[in-house]
Amino acid sequence: MGDWFQTIVDTEATPGEAEGLAANILDWLIADGFVSAERTDCVLGADAGHAPGAGYGEAVEEPDPGLAGVWSNGLHVTVGRTVFDAGQGEPSAVTCPHCAVQMPLVDERWSPIEEAWALFADAVGSWADGDDEPVACPSCGRAAPVHTWLWADEYFAFGHLGFTFWNWPTLRPEFVADFSRRLGGHRTVLLAGKL
Ligand SMILES: [Zn+2]
């Protein structure tokens, strides 16, 4: 049994505003009872998070009565430059932001195409450290920073602010849209994956 997660990433928040936006969103989630105010040991990959609140069912398509009994059932807020990914699996393709040519990254058996992935691996790996390494498009020859390429399957999202819900049922689209509105209309990406 793996752990499933959904992460809402704000791809437009600047490093300077991420912390304030995170606090605003948390205030709303706590006030409306989606999560509890207390920080407890209820998330993976971090010290503490916020467990589901009494009103968490309003955030999801189908509330799961068993969620309360799952240890990893909390919300973790990530502030800081991060490459968010969908966990298991591979991105299937990536599209050049200049010429819109799509490059497959896996073959028909869903195995990674090493020579295609090699063009991106360093840039993806170093983005969180502050690098904006350009990747040259094999099709048009123009270079673009790795975070501006369009990743299929919502596999990667590059940003400074993310909200990860551990083992929650599918989030309602209205709930996700509320994030974008409360983040000042910033573009958000919803990643879903398994660890
Ligand atoms: Zn191109």
mmCIF file of C-alpha atoms and ligand atoms in Angstrom:
data_model
loop_
_atom_site.group_PDB
_atom_site.id
_atom_site.type_symbol
_atom_site.label_atom_id
_atom_site.label_comp_id
_atom_site.label_asym_id
_atom_site.label_seq_id
_atom_site.Cartn_x
_atom_site.Cartn_y
_atom_site.Cartn_z
ATOM 1 C CA MET A 1 0.000 0.000 0.000
ATOM 2 C CA GLY A 2 1.546 3.250 -1.131
ATOM 3 C CA ASP A 3 0.661 6.675 0.075
ATOM 4 C CA TRP A 4 -1.265 8.856 -2.335
ATOM 5 C CA PHE A 5 -0.951 12.606 -2.433
ATOM 6 C CA GLN A 6 -2.310 15.656 -4.210
ATOM 7 C CA THR A 7 -0.272 18.846 -4.370
ATOM 8 C CA ILE A 8 -1.589 22.237 -5.403
ATOM 9 C CA VAL A 9 1.398 24.246 -6.655
ATOM 10 C CA ASP A 10 1.374 28.005 -7.129
ATOM 11 C CA THR A 11 3.671 28.415 -10.152
ATOM 12 C CA GLU A 12 3.663 32.223 -10.044
ATOM 13 C CA ALA A 13 4.342 33.145 -6.399
ATOM 14 C CA THR A 14 7.676 34.923 -6.015
ATOM 15 C CA PRO A 15 10.151 33.872 -3.309
ATOM 16 C CA GLY A 16 9.256 37.060 -1.416
ATOM 17 C CA GLU A 17 5.521 36.491 -1.320
ATOM 18 C CA ALA A 18 5.332 32.718 -0.828
ATOM 19 C CA GLU A 19 5.421 32.816 2.959
ATOM 20 C CA GLY A 20 2.664 35.428 3.283
ATOM 21 C CA LEU A 21 0.461 33.584 0.801
ATOM 22 C CA ALA A 22 1.005 30.313 2.657
ATOM 23 C CA ALA A 23 -0.132 31.957 5.893
ATOM 24 C CA ASN A 24 -3.254 33.401 4.239
ATOM 25 C CA ILE A 25 -4.243 30.042 2.805
ATOM 26 C CA LEU A 26 -3.656 28.268 6.112
ATOM 27 C CA ASP A 27 -5.797 30.851 7.941
ATOM 28 C CA TRP A 28 -8.648 30.129 5.527
ATOM 29 C CA LEU A 29 -8.273 26.325 5.699
ATOM 30 C CA ILE A 30 -8.248 26.417 9.505
ATOM 31 C CA ALA A 31 -11.100 28.943 9.834
ATOM 32 C CA ASP A 32 -13.333 26.882 7.544
ATOM 33 C CA GLY A 33 -12.482 23.637 9.323
ATOM 34 C CA PHE A 34 -10.731 21.920 6.412
ATOM 35 C CA VAL A 35 -7.667 21.287 8.561
ATOM 36 C CA SER A 36 -6.934 21.546 12.260
ATOM 37 C CA ALA A 37 -4.900 24.445 13.580
ATOM 38 C CA GLU A 38 -2.562 22.240 15.547
ATOM 39 C CA ARG A 39 0.605 20.955 13.881
ATOM 40 C CA THR A 40 1.055 17.237 14.424
ATOM 41 C CA ASP A 41 3.042 14.314 13.057
ATOM 42 C CA CYS A 42 0.685 13.432 10.185
ATOM 43 C CA VAL A 43 2.603 13.934 6.922
ATOM 44 C CA LEU A 44 5.368 12.168 5.031
ATOM 45 C CA GLY A 45 8.675 13.845 4.254
ATOM 46 C CA ALA A 46 8.331 16.583 6.869
ATOM 47 C CA ASP A 47 8.174 17.017 10.627
ATOM 48 C CA ALA A 48 4.608 18.117 10.978
ATOM 49 C CA GLY A 49 1.442 19.081 9.185
ATOM 50 C CA HIS A 50 -2.206 19.813 9.737
ATOM 51 C CA ALA A 51 -4.604 16.887 10.158
ATOM 52 C CA PRO A 52 -8.020 16.998 8.468
ATOM 53 C CA GLY A 53 -10.536 19.178 10.266
ATOM 54 C CA ALA A 54 -14.217 18.527 10.955
ATOM 55 C CA GLY A 55 -15.156 20.144 7.632
ATOM 56 C CA TYR A 56 -12.644 18.358 5.428
ATOM 57 C CA GLY A 57 -15.421 16.503 3.588
ATOM 58 C CA GLU A 58 -16.385 19.757 1.867
ATOM 59 C CA ALA A 59 -12.999 19.802 0.108
ATOM 60 C CA VAL A 60 -13.258 16.384 -1.529
ATOM 61 C CA GLU A 61 -15.470 14.562 -3.996
ATOM 62 C CA GLU A 62 -16.300 11.660 -1.715
ATOM 63 C CA PRO A 63 -15.326 11.856 1.956
ATOM 64 C CA ASP A 64 -13.580 8.750 3.212
ATOM 65 C CA PRO A 65 -14.675 7.793 6.741
ATOM 66 C CA GLY A 66 -11.431 5.830 7.105
ATOM 67 C CA LEU A 67 -9.177 8.849 6.606
ATOM 68 C CA ALA A 68 -9.120 9.715 10.310
ATOM 69 C CA GLY A 69 -7.548 6.336 10.992
ATOM 70 C CA VAL A 70 -4.740 6.805 8.475
ATOM 71 C CA TRP A 71 -1.583 8.101 10.111
ATOM 72 C CA SER A 72 -0.432 10.126 7.093
ATOM 73 C CA ASN A 73 -3.585 12.175 6.458
ATOM 74 C CA GLY A 74 -2.389 15.740 6.853
ATOM 75 C CA LEU A 75 -1.638 18.852 4.842
ATOM 76 C CA HIS A 76 1.972 19.866 4.384
ATOM 77 C CA VAL A 77 2.793 23.363 3.149
ATOM 78 C CA THR A 78 6.048 23.776 1.217
ATOM 79 C CA VAL A 79 7.566 27.249 1.046
ATOM 80 C CA GLY A 80 10.777 27.605 -0.955
ATOM 81 C CA ARG A 81 12.069 26.884 -4.429
ATOM 82 C CA THR A 82 11.014 23.315 -5.187
ATOM 83 C CA VAL A 83 10.606 20.938 -8.126
ATOM 84 C CA PHE A 84 7.318 19.272 -7.229
ATOM 85 C CA ASP A 85 6.805 15.899 -8.907
ATOM 86 C CA ALA A 86 4.171 13.220 -9.109
ATOM 87 C CA GLY A 87 6.225 10.552 -7.345
ATOM 88 C CA GLN A 88 6.214 7.172 -8.978
ATOM 89 C CA GLY A 89 6.388 6.880 -12.738
ATOM 90 C CA GLU A 90 7.835 9.128 -15.414
ATOM 91 C CA PRO A 91 6.753 12.197 -17.318
ATOM 92 C CA SER A 92 5.590 10.835 -20.673
ATOM 93 C CA ALA A 93 6.476 13.854 -22.791
ATOM 94 C CA VAL A 94 7.561 17.472 -22.744
ATOM 95 C CA THR A 95 6.692 20.271 -25.146
ATOM 96 C CA CYS A 96 8.985 23.077 -26.317
ATOM 97 C CA PRO A 97 7.627 26.498 -25.283
ATOM 98 C CA HIS A 98 8.981 28.058 -28.529
ATOM 99 C CA CYS A 99 7.978 25.685 -31.337
ATOM 100 C CA ALA A 100 5.376 23.512 -29.528
ATOM 101 C CA VAL A 101 6.989 20.291 -30.747
ATOM 102 C CA GLN A 102 6.308 17.520 -28.265
ATOM 103 C CA MET A 103 9.158 15.224 -27.361
ATOM 104 C CA PRO A 104 8.305 11.764 -26.000
ATOM 105 C CA LEU A 105 10.221 10.818 -22.857
ATOM 106 C CA VAL A 106 8.987 7.225 -22.623
ATOM 107 C CA ASP A 107 8.636 4.504 -25.221
ATOM 108 C CA GLU A 108 5.534 2.463 -25.952
ATOM 109 C CA ARG A 109 6.310 0.166 -23.001
ATOM 110 C CA TRP A 110 6.487 3.248 -20.752
ATOM 111 C CA SER A 111 10.255 2.868 -20.281
ATOM 112 C CA PRO A 112 12.220 6.127 -20.113
ATOM 113 C CA ILE A 113 13.975 7.142 -23.345
ATOM 114 C CA GLU A 114 17.387 7.824 -21.840
ATOM 115 C CA GLU A 115 18.759 10.123 -24.558
ATOM 116 C CA ALA A 116 15.666 12.338 -24.466
ATOM 117 C CA TRP A 117 15.551 12.509 -20.677
ATOM 118 C CA ALA A 118 19.322 13.245 -20.582
ATOM 119 C CA LEU A 119 18.649 16.665 -22.160
ATOM 120 C CA PHE A 120 16.594 17.654 -19.116
ATOM 121 C CA ALA A 121 17.987 15.672 -16.169
ATOM 122 C CA ASP A 122 20.640 18.189 -15.044
ATOM 123 C CA ALA A 123 18.356 21.178 -15.406
ATOM 124 C CA VAL A 124 15.524 19.528 -13.474
ATOM 125 C CA GLY A 125 17.950 18.354 -10.802
ATOM 126 C CA SER A 126 19.543 21.760 -10.229
ATOM 127 C CA TRP A 127 16.478 24.017 -10.482
ATOM 128 C CA ALA A 128 15.717 23.809 -6.750
ATOM 129 C CA ASP A 129 19.259 25.049 -6.013
ATOM 130 C CA GLY A 130 18.566 28.277 -7.849
ATOM 131 C CA ASP A 131 19.743 27.443 -11.375
ATOM 132 C CA ASP A 132 17.666 28.337 -14.403
ATOM 133 C CA GLU A 133 19.573 26.114 -16.764
ATOM 134 C CA PRO A 134 18.351 26.513 -20.326
ATOM 135 C CA VAL A 135 17.551 23.405 -22.346
ATOM 136 C CA ALA A 136 18.054 23.621 -26.106
ATOM 137 C CA CYS A 137 15.207 22.215 -28.178
ATOM 138 C CA PRO A 138 16.380 19.500 -30.579
ATOM 139 C CA SER A 139 13.637 20.536 -32.968
ATOM 140 C CA CYS A 140 13.974 24.330 -33.297
ATOM 141 C CA GLY A 141 17.353 24.815 -31.658
ATOM 142 C CA ARG A 142 16.164 27.542 -29.320
ATOM 143 C CA ALA A 143 16.820 27.316 -25.588
ATOM 144 C CA ALA A 144 14.339 27.830 -22.776
ATOM 145 C CA PRO A 145 14.698 27.510 -18.983
ATOM 146 C CA VAL A 146 13.545 24.102 -17.841
ATOM 147 C CA HIS A 147 10.560 25.418 -15.838
ATOM 148 C CA THR A 148 9.036 26.974 -18.964
ATOM 149 C CA TRP A 149 8.795 23.658 -20.851
ATOM 150 C CA LEU A 150 5.338 22.100 -20.719
ATOM 151 C CA TRP A 151 5.383 18.798 -18.893
ATOM 152 C CA ALA A 152 2.770 16.198 -19.822
ATOM 153 C CA ASP A 153 0.610 14.477 -17.209
ATOM 154 C CA GLU A 154 1.190 17.355 -14.760
ATOM 155 C CA TYR A 155 4.284 15.435 -13.768
ATOM 156 C CA PHE A 156 6.483 18.365 -12.733
ATOM 157 C CA ALA A 157 5.602 21.775 -11.388
ATOM 158 C CA PHE A 158 8.274 24.340 -10.585
ATOM 159 C CA GLY A 159 7.468 26.867 -7.910
ATOM 160 C CA HIS A 160 8.007 28.392 -4.487
ATOM 161 C CA LEU A 161 4.766 27.357 -2.820
ATOM 162 C CA GLY A 162 2.887 24.057 -2.653
ATOM 163 C CA PHE A 163 0.128 22.464 -0.572
ATOM 164 C CA THR A 164 0.292 18.681 -0.283
ATOM 165 C CA PHE A 165 -2.687 16.686 0.971
ATOM 166 C CA TRP A 166 -1.739 13.180 2.058
ATOM 167 C CA ASN A 167 -4.202 10.386 1.319
ATOM 168 C CA TRP A 168 -7.185 12.697 0.894
ATOM 169 C CA PRO A 169 -9.843 11.558 -1.601
ATOM 170 C CA THR A 170 -9.945 13.441 -4.918
ATOM 171 C CA LEU A 171 -10.128 17.179 -4.236
ATOM 172 C CA ARG A 172 -13.186 18.961 -5.594
ATOM 173 C CA PRO A 173 -12.418 21.256 -8.544
ATOM 174 C CA GLU A 174 -14.191 24.112 -6.732
ATOM 175 C CA PHE A 175 -11.862 23.687 -3.762
ATOM 176 C CA VAL A 176 -8.810 23.777 -6.039
ATOM 177 C CA ALA A 177 -10.169 26.843 -7.844
ATOM 178 C CA ASP A 178 -10.570 28.581 -4.476
ATOM 179 C CA PHE A 179 -6.823 28.277 -3.977
ATOM 180 C CA SER A 180 -6.099 30.076 -7.201
ATOM 181 C CA ARG A 181 -8.495 32.868 -6.315
ATOM 182 C CA ARG A 182 -7.089 33.255 -2.812
ATOM 183 C CA LEU A 183 -3.555 33.240 -4.225
ATOM 184 C CA GLY A 184 -4.335 36.424 -6.094
ATOM 185 C CA GLY A 185 -5.356 34.689 -9.310
ATOM 186 C CA HIS A 186 -2.034 32.913 -9.657
ATOM 187 C CA ARG A 187 -1.856 29.927 -11.972
ATOM 188 C CA THR A 188 -1.925 26.677 -10.018
ATOM 189 C CA VAL A 189 -1.075 23.133 -11.064
ATOM 190 C CA LEU A 190 -2.593 20.106 -9.355
ATOM 191 C CA LEU A 191 -0.166 17.179 -9.172
ATOM 192 C CA ALA A 192 -1.372 13.806 -8.031
ATOM 193 C CA GLY A 193 0.830 10.848 -7.360
ATOM 194 C CA LYS A 194 1.941 8.005 -5.185
ATOM 195 C CA LEU A 195 4.987 7.366 -3.090
HETATM 196 ZN ZN ZN B 1 11.454 23.980 -30.104
#
